Coordinates of C-alpha atoms in Angstrom, one line a residue:
Chain A
M1 CA 0.0 0.0 0.0
T2 CA 2.7 2.4 0.9
T3 CA 4.7 1.5 -2.2
I4 CA 1.8 2.5 -4.4
T5 CA 1.5 5.9 -2.7
E6 CA 5.2 6.5 -2.9
G7 CA 5.5 5.2 -6.5
S8 CA 2.6 6.8 -8.2
L9 CA 1.0 9.5 -6.2
G10 CA 4.0 10.4 -4.2
A11 CA 6.3 10.7 -7.2
A12 CA 3.8 12.7 -9.1
V13 CA 3.4 15.2 -6.3
T14 CA 6.9 15.5 -5.0
T15 CA 8.9 16.1 -8.1
D16 CA 9.2 19.8 -7.5
Q17 CA 11.1 20.5 -4.3
A18 CA 10.3 24.3 -4.4
A19 CA 6.6 23.7 -4.6
L20 CA 6.9 21.2 -1.7
D21 CA 8.6 23.8 0.4
A22 CA 6.0 26.4 -0.3
V23 CA 3.3 24.0 0.8
R24 CA 5.1 23.2 3.9
K25 CA 5.7 26.8 4.7
A26 CA 2.0 27.6 4.2
K27 CA 1.1 24.8 6.5
Q28 CA 3.4 26.2 9.2
K29 CA 1.8 29.6 8.8
D30 CA -1.6 28.0 9.2
I31 CA -0.5 26.3 12.4
V32 CA 1.1 29.5 13.8
L33 CA -2.1 31.5 13.0
A34 CA -4.4 28.8 14.5
T35 CA -2.3 28.5 17.7
G36 CA -2.1 32.3 18.0
G37 CA -5.8 32.6 17.6
M38 CA -6.4 29.9 20.2
I39 CA -4.2 31.5 22.8
V40 CA -5.8 35.0 22.3
M41 CA -9.3 33.4 22.6
A42 CA -8.3 31.5 25.7
I43 CA -7.0 34.7 27.3
A44 CA -10.3 36.5 26.5
M45 CA -12.5 33.7 27.7
T46 CA -10.5 33.3 30.9
L47 CA -10.8 36.9 31.7
L48 CA -14.5 37.0 31.0
L49 CA -15.2 33.8 32.9
T50 CA -13.1 35.0 35.8
L51 CA -15.0 38.2 36.0
I52 CA -18.4 36.5 35.9
G53 CA -17.1 33.7 38.2
D54 CA -16.0 36.3 40.7
L55 CA -19.3 38.0 40.6
V56 CA -21.2 34.8 41.0
I57 CA -19.0 33.6 43.9
R58 CA -19.5 36.9 45.8
G59 CA -23.1 37.5 44.9
A60 CA -24.9 34.3 44.1
A61 CA -25.4 33.4 47.8
R62 CA -27.1 36.7 48.4
I63 CA -29.8 35.9 45.7
D64 CA -32.9 34.5 47.2
Y65 CA -36.6 35.1 47.0
G66 CA -36.4 38.0 49.4
F67 CA -33.7 39.7 47.4
L68 CA -35.8 39.7 44.3
T69 CA -39.0 40.8 46.0
S70 CA -37.6 43.5 48.4
Y71 CA -37.2 47.2 47.8
P72 CA -33.8 48.8 48.5
S73 CA -33.1 49.5 52.1
R74 CA -30.7 51.3 54.4
L75 CA -29.8 48.0 55.8
P76 CA -27.6 45.9 53.4
E77 CA -29.1 42.6 54.6
R78 CA -32.6 43.7 53.9
A79 CA -32.0 45.5 50.6
G80 CA -33.5 44.0 47.4
V81 CA -33.7 44.7 43.7
L82 CA -37.5 44.5 43.1
S83 CA -37.9 48.1 41.8
A84 CA -34.7 47.8 39.8
W85 CA -35.5 44.6 37.8
V86 CA -39.1 45.7 37.3
G87 CA -37.7 49.1 36.1
S88 CA -35.3 47.4 33.8
L89 CA -38.0 45.2 32.2
L90 CA -40.4 48.2 31.7
V91 CA -37.7 50.4 30.2
M92 CA -36.7 47.5 27.9
L93 CA -40.3 47.1 26.9
V94 CA -40.5 50.8 25.8
T95 CA -37.1 50.5 24.1
A96 CA -38.1 47.5 22.1
F97 CA -41.5 48.9 21.1
L98 CA -39.8 52.0 19.7
A99 CA -36.4 50.9 18.4
I100 CA -37.4 47.7 16.7
P101 CA -40.2 48.8 14.4
I102 CA -38.5 52.1 13.6
G103 CA -35.1 50.5 13.1
I104 CA -36.4 47.8 10.9
G105 CA -38.5 50.2 8.9
A106 CA -35.6 52.6 8.4
G107 CA -33.3 49.7 7.5
L108 CA -35.7 48.3 4.9
Y109 CA -36.3 51.7 3.4
L110 CA -32.7 52.6 3.1
E111 CA -31.8 49.3 1.6
E112 CA -34.7 48.6 -0.8
Y113 CA -36.6 51.8 -1.5
A114 CA -34.2 54.8 -1.1
R115 CA -32.6 56.1 -4.2
K116 CA -28.9 55.4 -4.1
G117 CA -27.0 58.7 -4.2
W118 CA -25.0 61.1 -2.1
L119 CA -27.9 61.6 0.4
S120 CA -28.3 57.9 1.1
N121 CA -24.5 57.6 1.3
L122 CA -24.5 60.4 3.8
I123 CA -27.2 58.8 5.8
E124 CA -25.4 55.5 5.8
I125 CA -22.2 56.9 7.1
N126 CA -24.0 58.8 9.8
V127 CA -26.0 55.8 10.9
S128 CA -22.8 53.7 11.2
N129 CA -21.1 56.5 13.1
L130 CA -24.0 56.9 15.4
A131 CA -23.6 53.3 16.5
G132 CA -20.2 54.4 17.9
V133 CA -21.2 57.6 19.7
P134 CA -20.6 57.3 23.5
S135 CA -23.8 56.5 25.3
I136 CA -23.5 59.5 27.6
I137 CA -24.0 61.9 24.7
Y138 CA -27.3 60.2 24.1
G139 CA -28.1 60.8 27.8
L140 CA -27.3 64.5 27.4
L141 CA -29.4 64.8 24.2
A142 CA -32.3 63.1 26.0
L143 CA -31.8 65.4 29.1
G144 CA -32.0 68.5 26.9
L145 CA -34.7 67.3 24.5
F146 CA -37.0 64.9 26.3
V147 CA -36.6 66.0 29.9
Y148 CA -36.4 69.7 29.5
G149 CA -37.5 70.4 25.9
F150 CA -40.6 68.3 25.9
S151 CA -41.0 68.5 29.7
L152 CA -41.6 64.7 29.8
G153 CA -39.8 64.3 33.2
K154 CA -37.5 61.7 34.5
T155 CA -39.7 58.8 33.5
I156 CA -39.7 55.3 32.3
L157 CA -41.0 56.6 28.9
V158 CA -38.0 58.9 28.6
A159 CA -35.5 56.3 29.6
G160 CA -37.0 53.9 27.0
M161 CA -36.9 56.6 24.3
T162 CA -33.2 57.4 25.2
L163 CA -32.1 53.8 25.0
A164 CA -34.2 53.3 21.8
L165 CA -32.2 56.2 20.2
L166 CA -29.1 54.5 21.4
I167 CA -29.7 51.2 19.8
L168 CA -31.5 52.4 16.7
P169 CA -28.3 52.5 14.6
I170 CA -27.6 48.9 15.7
V171 CA -31.0 47.7 14.5
I172 CA -30.8 49.7 11.3
V173 CA -27.3 48.5 10.4
S174 CA -28.1 44.8 11.1
T175 CA -31.4 45.1 9.2
R176 CA -29.6 46.4 6.2
E177 CA -26.9 43.8 6.4
A178 CA -29.5 41.0 6.7
V179 CA -31.4 42.3 3.6
R180 CA -28.1 42.7 1.7
A181 CA -27.2 39.2 2.4
I182 CA -30.1 37.8 0.5
P183 CA -28.8 36.4 -2.8
R184 CA -29.6 38.6 -5.7
I185 CA -30.9 35.7 -7.7
I186 CA -33.6 35.0 -5.2
K187 CA -34.9 38.6 -5.5
E188 CA -34.6 38.5 -9.2
G189 CA -36.5 35.1 -9.2
A190 CA -39.3 36.7 -7.3
Y191 CA -39.4 39.8 -9.5
G192 CA -39.2 37.6 -12.6
L193 CA -42.5 35.9 -11.6
G194 CA -44.1 39.3 -11.7
A195 CA -44.1 40.2 -8.1
D196 CA -44.2 43.8 -7.2
Q197 CA -41.8 45.5 -4.8
W198 CA -44.2 45.1 -1.9
Q199 CA -44.7 41.4 -2.5
V200 CA -41.0 40.8 -2.8
M201 CA -40.4 42.7 0.4
W202 CA -43.1 41.0 2.4
N203 CA -42.9 37.4 1.0
Y204 CA -39.3 37.1 0.3
I205 CA -37.0 39.7 1.7
I206 CA -38.4 40.0 5.2
P207 CA -38.8 36.2 5.9
A208 CA -35.3 35.6 4.6
A209 CA -33.8 38.5 6.6
R210 CA -35.8 37.8 9.8
P211 CA -33.1 35.9 11.6
G212 CA -30.5 38.6 11.0
I213 CA -32.9 41.4 11.9
L214 CA -33.8 39.7 15.1
T215 CA -30.2 39.2 16.0
G216 CA -29.6 42.8 15.6
A217 CA -32.6 43.7 17.7
I218 CA -31.5 41.4 20.5
V219 CA -27.9 42.6 20.4
G220 CA -29.3 46.1 20.7
L221 CA -31.5 45.3 23.6
S222 CA -28.7 43.5 25.4
R223 CA -26.6 46.6 25.1
A224 CA -29.5 48.8 26.3
I225 CA -30.2 46.7 29.4
G226 CA -26.7 47.2 30.7
E227 CA -26.5 50.9 29.9
T228 CA -25.9 53.1 32.9
A229 CA -24.5 56.5 31.8
P230 CA -27.4 57.8 29.8
I231 CA -30.0 56.7 32.4
I232 CA -28.0 58.5 35.1
T233 CA -27.8 61.5 32.8
I234 CA -31.5 61.9 32.5
G235 CA -31.8 61.6 36.2
A236 CA -33.0 58.2 37.2
L237 CA -33.5 57.9 40.9
T238 CA -31.3 55.5 42.9
F239 CA -33.6 54.8 45.7
I240 CA -37.1 53.7 44.7
A241 CA -39.3 52.0 47.3
F242 CA -42.4 51.6 45.1
L243 CA -43.4 50.0 42.0
P244 CA -45.0 51.8 39.0
P245 CA -48.7 51.2 38.5
P246 CA -49.3 47.9 36.8
P247 CA -49.8 47.9 33.1
V248 CA -52.8 45.7 33.4
T249 CA -55.8 46.8 35.6
G250 CA -59.0 45.3 36.8
E251 CA -61.2 47.9 35.3
F252 CA -62.0 48.8 31.7
P253 CA -60.0 49.2 29.4
F254 CA -57.8 46.8 31.4
I255 CA -54.5 48.3 30.0
S256 CA -53.0 51.3 31.7
F257 CA -50.1 53.3 30.5
A258 CA -49.7 55.3 33.7
W259 CA -46.4 53.4 34.4
L260 CA -44.9 55.2 31.5
N261 CA -44.8 58.5 33.4
D262 CA -43.5 57.0 36.6
G263 CA -40.0 57.4 38.2
F264 CA -37.8 54.4 38.1
T265 CA -34.5 52.8 38.6
V266 CA -32.8 50.0 36.7
L267 CA -30.4 47.2 37.7
P268 CA -27.1 48.8 36.5
I269 CA -28.0 52.0 38.5
Q270 CA -28.9 50.0 41.6
M271 CA -25.6 48.2 41.2
F272 CA -23.6 51.4 40.7
N273 CA -25.3 52.9 43.8
W274 CA -24.4 49.9 46.1
V275 CA -20.9 49.6 44.8
S276 CA -20.2 53.1 46.0
R277 CA -21.4 52.4 49.6
P278 CA -18.8 51.8 52.2
Q279 CA -20.6 48.8 53.9
E280 CA -19.4 45.3 52.9
G281 CA -23.0 44.1 52.8
F282 CA -23.9 46.4 49.9
H283 CA -20.9 45.2 47.9
T284 CA -22.3 41.7 48.2
A285 CA -25.7 43.0 47.1
A286 CA -24.1 44.8 44.2
A287 CA -22.4 41.5 43.0
A288 CA -25.8 39.7 43.4
T289 CA -27.4 42.5 41.3
G290 CA -24.7 42.0 38.7
V291 CA -25.6 38.3 38.6
V292 CA -29.3 39.1 38.1
L293 CA -28.4 41.5 35.3
I294 CA -26.2 38.9 33.6
A295 CA -28.9 36.3 33.9
L296 CA -31.4 38.7 32.4
T297 CA -29.1 39.4 29.5
F298 CA -28.3 35.8 28.8
S299 CA -32.0 34.8 28.9
L300 CA -32.7 37.6 26.5
N301 CA -30.1 36.2 24.2
G302 CA -31.4 32.6 24.8
I303 CA -34.8 33.6 23.7
A304 CA -33.4 35.2 20.6
I305 CA -31.5 32.1 19.7
W306 CA -34.5 30.0 20.2
I307 CA -36.7 32.2 18.1
R308 CA -34.1 32.3 15.4
Y309 CA -33.9 28.6 15.4
R310 CA -37.6 28.2 15.1
L311 CA -37.7 30.8 12.3
R312 CA -35.0 29.1 10.3
K313 CA -36.8 25.8 10.6
G314 CA -40.2 27.3 9.8
Y315 CA -38.9 29.3 6.8
R316 CA -37.2 26.5 5.1
N317 CA -40.3 24.4 4.9
Chain B
M1 CA -34.1 26.3 -53.3
T2 CA -31.4 28.2 -51.4
D3 CA -31.2 30.7 -54.2
T4 CA -34.9 31.5 -54.1
T5 CA -34.8 31.9 -50.3
T6 CA -31.9 34.3 -50.6
T7 CA -33.7 36.3 -53.3
L8 CA -36.8 36.5 -51.1
D9 CA -34.6 37.6 -48.2
Q10 CA -33.0 40.3 -50.2
E11 CA -36.4 41.6 -51.3
T12 CA -37.9 41.6 -47.9
R13 CA -35.0 42.6 -45.9
H14 CA -35.6 46.3 -46.0
Q15 CA -39.1 46.2 -44.7
A16 CA -38.6 43.4 -42.2
A17 CA -35.2 44.2 -40.7
P18 CA -34.3 47.9 -41.0
G19 CA -31.8 47.7 -38.2
F20 CA -29.5 45.4 -40.1
E21 CA -28.7 48.0 -42.7
R22 CA -26.8 50.1 -40.2
A23 CA -24.8 47.1 -39.1
E24 CA -23.3 46.7 -42.6
M25 CA -25.0 43.4 -43.0
P26 CA -24.1 41.0 -45.8
P27 CA -27.1 40.3 -48.0
A28 CA -27.7 37.0 -46.5
I29 CA -29.6 37.9 -43.3
R30 CA -32.8 36.0 -43.1
P31 CA -35.4 38.1 -41.5
A32 CA -38.9 37.3 -40.4
T33 CA -40.3 36.1 -43.7
E34 CA -41.6 32.9 -42.2
R35 CA -45.2 32.2 -42.4
D36 CA -45.3 31.1 -38.8
P37 CA -47.2 33.4 -36.5
L38 CA -45.1 35.9 -34.5
R39 CA -45.3 36.1 -30.7
A40 CA -43.1 39.1 -30.5
R41 CA -41.0 41.5 -32.6
I42 CA -37.9 43.2 -31.4
E43 CA -37.4 46.3 -33.5
D44 CA -34.5 48.6 -33.6
F45 CA -33.8 47.8 -30.0
S46 CA -30.9 49.3 -28.1
F47 CA -30.0 49.0 -24.4
Y48 CA -27.8 51.2 -22.3
Y49 CA -26.5 50.3 -18.9
S50 CA -26.5 53.0 -16.2
N51 CA -22.8 53.6 -16.8
G52 CA -23.6 54.6 -20.4
F53 CA -22.4 51.4 -22.0
Q54 CA -24.5 50.5 -24.9
A55 CA -24.8 46.7 -24.6
I56 CA -27.3 46.2 -27.4
K57 CA -27.1 48.0 -30.7
H58 CA -30.2 48.3 -32.9
V59 CA -31.3 44.7 -32.8
D60 CA -34.2 43.4 -34.9
M61 CA -35.5 39.9 -34.3
P62 CA -38.7 38.2 -34.7
I63 CA -39.8 35.7 -32.0
L64 CA -42.1 33.0 -33.4
D65 CA -45.1 31.7 -31.6
R66 CA -44.6 28.4 -29.8
K67 CA -41.1 27.9 -31.2
I68 CA -37.7 27.9 -29.6
T69 CA -35.6 30.8 -30.5
A70 CA -31.9 30.5 -29.4
I71 CA -29.6 33.4 -28.9
I72 CA -25.9 32.5 -29.2
G73 CA -22.7 34.4 -29.3
P74 CA -19.4 34.9 -27.5
S75 CA -19.3 36.1 -23.8
G76 CA -20.1 39.7 -23.5
C77 CA -22.0 39.9 -26.8
G78 CA -25.2 41.1 -25.1
K79 CA -27.3 38.0 -25.4
S80 CA -28.2 37.8 -21.7
T81 CA -28.8 41.5 -21.7
L82 CA -31.2 41.2 -24.6
L83 CA -33.0 38.3 -22.9
R84 CA -33.3 40.2 -19.7
S85 CA -34.7 43.2 -21.5
L86 CA -37.7 41.1 -22.7
N87 CA -39.1 40.9 -19.2
R88 CA -37.7 44.2 -18.0
M89 CA -35.2 42.7 -15.5
H90 CA -33.0 45.7 -16.1
D91 CA -35.6 48.0 -14.4
L92 CA -34.6 46.5 -11.1
Y93 CA -31.4 48.6 -11.2
P94 CA -31.6 52.3 -11.6
G95 CA -30.2 54.1 -14.6
N96 CA -30.6 51.5 -17.3
R97 CA -32.3 52.6 -20.5
Y98 CA -34.1 51.0 -23.4
E99 CA -34.6 52.3 -26.9
G100 CA -36.7 50.9 -29.7
K101 CA -39.5 48.5 -29.4
V102 CA -40.3 45.1 -28.2
I103 CA -43.8 44.4 -29.6
L104 CA -45.9 41.6 -28.1
E105 CA -48.2 40.1 -30.6
P106 CA -51.0 39.9 -31.4
E107 CA -52.0 42.9 -29.4
G108 CA -49.1 45.0 -30.6
E109 CA -48.2 46.2 -27.2
N110 CA -44.7 47.7 -26.7
L111 CA -43.2 46.0 -23.6
I112 CA -40.5 48.6 -23.2
G113 CA -42.8 51.6 -24.0
P114 CA -43.0 54.4 -21.4
D115 CA -46.4 53.3 -20.2
A116 CA -45.7 49.6 -19.9
D117 CA -45.5 48.6 -16.3
P118 CA -42.5 46.3 -15.7
V119 CA -44.4 44.2 -13.2
L120 CA -47.2 43.6 -15.6
V121 CA -44.7 42.7 -18.3
R122 CA -43.1 40.1 -16.0
L123 CA -46.5 38.6 -15.4
R124 CA -46.8 37.8 -19.1
V125 CA -43.1 36.9 -19.8
G126 CA -41.6 34.5 -17.4
M127 CA -37.9 33.8 -16.8
V128 CA -35.6 30.9 -15.7
F129 CA -32.2 31.9 -14.6
Q130 CA -28.7 30.6 -15.2
K131 CA -28.3 29.1 -11.7
P132 CA -31.2 27.3 -10.3
N133 CA -32.7 29.8 -7.8
P134 CA -35.5 28.0 -5.9
F135 CA -36.9 30.0 -3.1
P136 CA -36.1 28.8 0.4
K137 CA -39.6 27.3 0.7
S138 CA -41.3 24.0 0.0
I139 CA -41.4 22.6 -3.5
Y140 CA -45.2 23.2 -3.6
E141 CA -44.8 26.9 -2.5
N142 CA -42.1 27.4 -5.1
V143 CA -44.4 26.5 -7.9
A144 CA -47.3 28.3 -6.3
A145 CA -45.3 31.5 -5.9
G146 CA -46.3 32.8 -9.3
L147 CA -49.9 32.2 -8.7
R148 CA -49.8 33.8 -5.2
V149 CA -48.2 36.9 -6.8
R150 CA -51.3 37.1 -9.0
G151 CA -53.5 37.0 -6.0
I152 CA -54.8 33.5 -6.6
K153 CA -55.8 32.1 -3.1
K154 CA -58.1 29.2 -3.8
R155 CA -56.4 26.1 -2.6
A156 CA -58.0 23.8 -5.3
V157 CA -56.9 26.1 -8.2
I158 CA -53.3 26.3 -6.8
D159 CA -53.1 22.5 -6.2
E160 CA -54.2 21.9 -9.8
A161 CA -51.8 24.5 -11.3
V162 CA -48.9 23.2 -9.2
E163 CA -49.4 19.6 -10.4
S164 CA -49.9 20.6 -14.0
A165 CA -46.8 22.7 -14.0
L166 CA -44.7 20.0 -12.3
R167 CA -46.0 17.5 -14.9
R168 CA -45.2 19.8 -17.8
A169 CA -41.7 20.3 -16.3
A170 CA -41.3 16.5 -16.2
I171 CA -40.5 16.5 -12.5
W172 CA -43.9 15.5 -11.0
D173 CA -42.9 11.8 -10.5
E174 CA -39.8 12.8 -8.7
V175 CA -41.3 15.2 -6.3
K176 CA -45.0 14.2 -5.9
D177 CA -44.3 12.5 -2.6
K178 CA -42.4 15.4 -1.0
L179 CA -44.2 18.5 -2.3
H180 CA -44.0 20.0 1.2
G181 CA -40.3 19.3 1.7
S182 CA -37.8 21.9 1.1
A183 CA -36.9 22.7 -2.5
Y184 CA -33.2 22.8 -1.3
D185 CA -33.2 19.1 -0.9
L186 CA -33.4 18.6 -4.6
S187 CA -30.4 18.0 -6.8
G188 CA -29.2 20.9 -9.0
G189 CA -30.9 19.5 -12.2
Q190 CA -34.2 18.9 -10.3
Q191 CA -34.0 22.4 -8.9
Q192 CA -33.7 23.9 -12.4
R193 CA -36.6 21.8 -13.6
L194 CA -38.5 23.1 -10.5
C195 CA -37.6 26.6 -11.6
I196 CA -39.0 25.9 -15.0
A197 CA -42.2 24.6 -13.4
R198 CA -42.3 27.7 -11.3
G199 CA -42.0 29.8 -14.5
L200 CA -44.7 27.7 -16.3
A201 CA -47.3 27.6 -13.5
P202 CA -48.8 31.1 -14.1
N203 CA -48.9 30.3 -17.9
P204 CA -46.7 33.0 -19.3
E205 CA -46.9 34.0 -22.9
I206 CA -43.2 33.7 -23.4
L207 CA -40.7 31.8 -21.3
L208 CA -37.1 33.2 -21.2
L209 CA -34.3 30.8 -20.3
D210 CA -30.9 32.3 -19.5
E211 CA -28.3 29.6 -20.0
P212 CA -30.5 27.2 -18.1
T213 CA -28.1 24.3 -18.2
S214 CA -24.8 26.0 -17.7
A215 CA -24.7 24.9 -14.0
L216 CA -25.9 21.3 -14.7
D217 CA -24.2 18.0 -15.4
P218 CA -24.7 16.3 -18.8
I219 CA -27.5 14.1 -17.7
A220 CA -29.5 16.9 -16.1
T221 CA -28.8 19.0 -19.2
A222 CA -30.3 16.4 -21.4
K223 CA -33.3 16.3 -19.3
V224 CA -33.8 20.0 -19.4
E225 CA -33.3 20.0 -23.1
D226 CA -35.9 17.3 -23.7
L227 CA -38.3 19.3 -21.5
V228 CA -37.7 22.6 -23.4
Q229 CA -38.4 20.9 -26.6
E230 CA -41.6 19.4 -25.4
L231 CA -42.7 22.7 -23.9
S232 CA -42.2 24.5 -27.2
E233 CA -45.4 22.9 -28.4
T234 CA -47.4 25.0 -25.9
V235 CA -45.3 28.0 -25.0
T236 CA -43.0 30.4 -26.8
I237 CA -39.4 30.0 -25.7
V238 CA -36.3 32.2 -26.0
I239 CA -33.2 30.6 -24.8
V240 CA -29.7 32.0 -24.4
T241 CA -27.0 29.5 -24.5
H242 CA -23.2 29.2 -24.6
N243 CA -23.5 25.7 -25.9
M244 CA -23.8 25.7 -29.6
Q245 CA -24.7 22.0 -29.8
Q246 CA -27.5 22.8 -27.5
A247 CA -28.8 25.6 -29.7
S248 CA -28.5 23.3 -32.8
R249 CA -30.2 20.5 -31.1
I250 CA -33.3 22.1 -29.7
S251 CA -34.0 25.5 -31.3
H252 CA -36.1 26.3 -34.4
R253 CA -34.5 29.7 -34.9
T254 CA -31.1 30.9 -33.9
A255 CA -29.8 34.4 -33.6
F256 CA -26.1 35.1 -33.5
M257 CA -25.0 38.1 -31.6
Y258 CA -21.7 39.8 -31.6
L259 CA -20.7 43.0 -29.7
G260 CA -24.3 43.9 -29.0
E261 CA -25.4 43.5 -32.6
A262 CA -27.5 40.7 -34.1
M263 CA -25.2 39.5 -36.8
E264 CA -27.4 36.8 -38.2
F265 CA -30.8 35.4 -37.6
G266 CA -32.4 32.4 -39.4
E267 CA -33.5 28.9 -39.2
T268 CA -31.3 27.0 -36.9
N269 CA -30.4 24.4 -39.4
Q270 CA -29.3 27.1 -41.9
I271 CA -27.2 29.0 -39.3
F272 CA -25.3 25.9 -38.3
T273 CA -24.8 24.3 -41.7
N274 CA -24.7 27.4 -44.0
P275 CA -24.0 30.5 -42.0
R276 CA -24.0 33.6 -44.2
H277 CA -22.0 36.0 -42.1
P278 CA -18.2 35.2 -41.8
R279 CA -18.4 36.1 -38.1
T280 CA -21.1 33.5 -37.5
E281 CA -19.1 30.9 -39.4
N282 CA -16.0 31.7 -37.3
Y283 CA -18.0 31.4 -34.1
I284 CA -19.8 28.1 -34.9
T285 CA -16.6 26.6 -36.1
G286 CA -14.9 27.5 -32.9
R287 CA -12.5 30.1 -34.0
Y288 CA -13.4 32.4 -31.1
G289 CA -16.0 32.7 -28.4

């Protein structure tokens, strides 16, 4: 067996020594690159896991039913994050309701309908740049415009609007990328059957782009849920011992929007507040809050992965 | 026999094919003198891409009803561009411009006229692309797509049209048990026949095929060729192909294009056995292209 390889195949391949050396060199480069990549990845993962692990070790024990259902307190052992996680969820609700439809609409318009020209180029550059603007700038904008300009106050609505602005570029850019990734021949095939632009958009482009669009939306929301600076800038309170009025009521029309105009706090602010306290007990509470925040972010991502998986399966059949 | 045809051609050339004069045609062009009914007439047709490049130059060409018209020519000669003009695919990209006329018979409607809606044109002129491009949906939904676009919702109507199209595309027996399975699970050749079925389902007046077998293996190619020949009994077909044997095997009329001009148009047999333009002869004997 070995003879055959050496005699026929081997001889045919190895006649040129220079080519052989080149191949060997290329292979060595591959190995170097792969090893280097693995080391870098290992360092990054270790750091990340250490941070999370440290947080969990210090905070996990503090998390119990009471921690999740109590308001903050002067006494570290009695303090809880009820108002913070409810606040985080409500703010996220507003953010999602604003940023996702507007972002998707803008992305689809820019990619499919807008005339390509200097104006659309300018908008594209600006949208991409906006994604990199420090979040505190958005906070200042919201403070000037929403809180003082529109006199909306330091409410859940304003926080949701601020974070929606913050993640809008992320949603727009990922929508455009998802649409752009659809093969041209699929679009042409649909147009070739006599579909008009609306039909192509609704029946072919949006279904095919849905996983990508959803990923962008979730990445945006994951970023928004951890944002602290813009929320502090618009003046979120750090000590909230009440819950906003519930969105669902017992009387007609059963849905209430009063909570939108309520004061609030969110998990990262609660955490920030406790970290700056001198008592050791509050530091533990802060770590526990961090764990809750991470768990919330992970479950958000988990839901996204699950929906994406379902969509992919559904769409193919 | 040949002499009389030539004489006839020379006599009728001026009325039938005015565009050829500009292109310094030899006297041998065979224009639309046939008695077969026409499905479409391409008259003095030019096409400009958005960058100003004129890809088609004053082309005249008849398209016979329920016959296969093949367009051959070297790469970059404009044959695909011409084909894609016939169902206004160029309108999807801004800045492209048509000139001249593409008259759809018998109504005499100009498909590229200023008031012709590209979407409506595509409802009448279907297209099959170079690479199989099934939609990421089930086989059934792929074929039904053209009907749904036309607002047909009745399940029974769609069921019947899907089966009939799949039968006409000679793929029914292979897919009838997995109609609701993904179209991506089919082989490349099956996918292309599925795309042909998809194009047929809404009963287009003309079906355009843009190098439909260039991505297929010889067996799948043979199947598609058989299919196209069968289909020509019921639908008008225009096919662009790189493969000269294919054109000579399946088409009734052949046009030879070169640098955006239609150099020669005639019966396929005549083009391949007795080409009248030296460029055509060079091309079919393999001297370039």
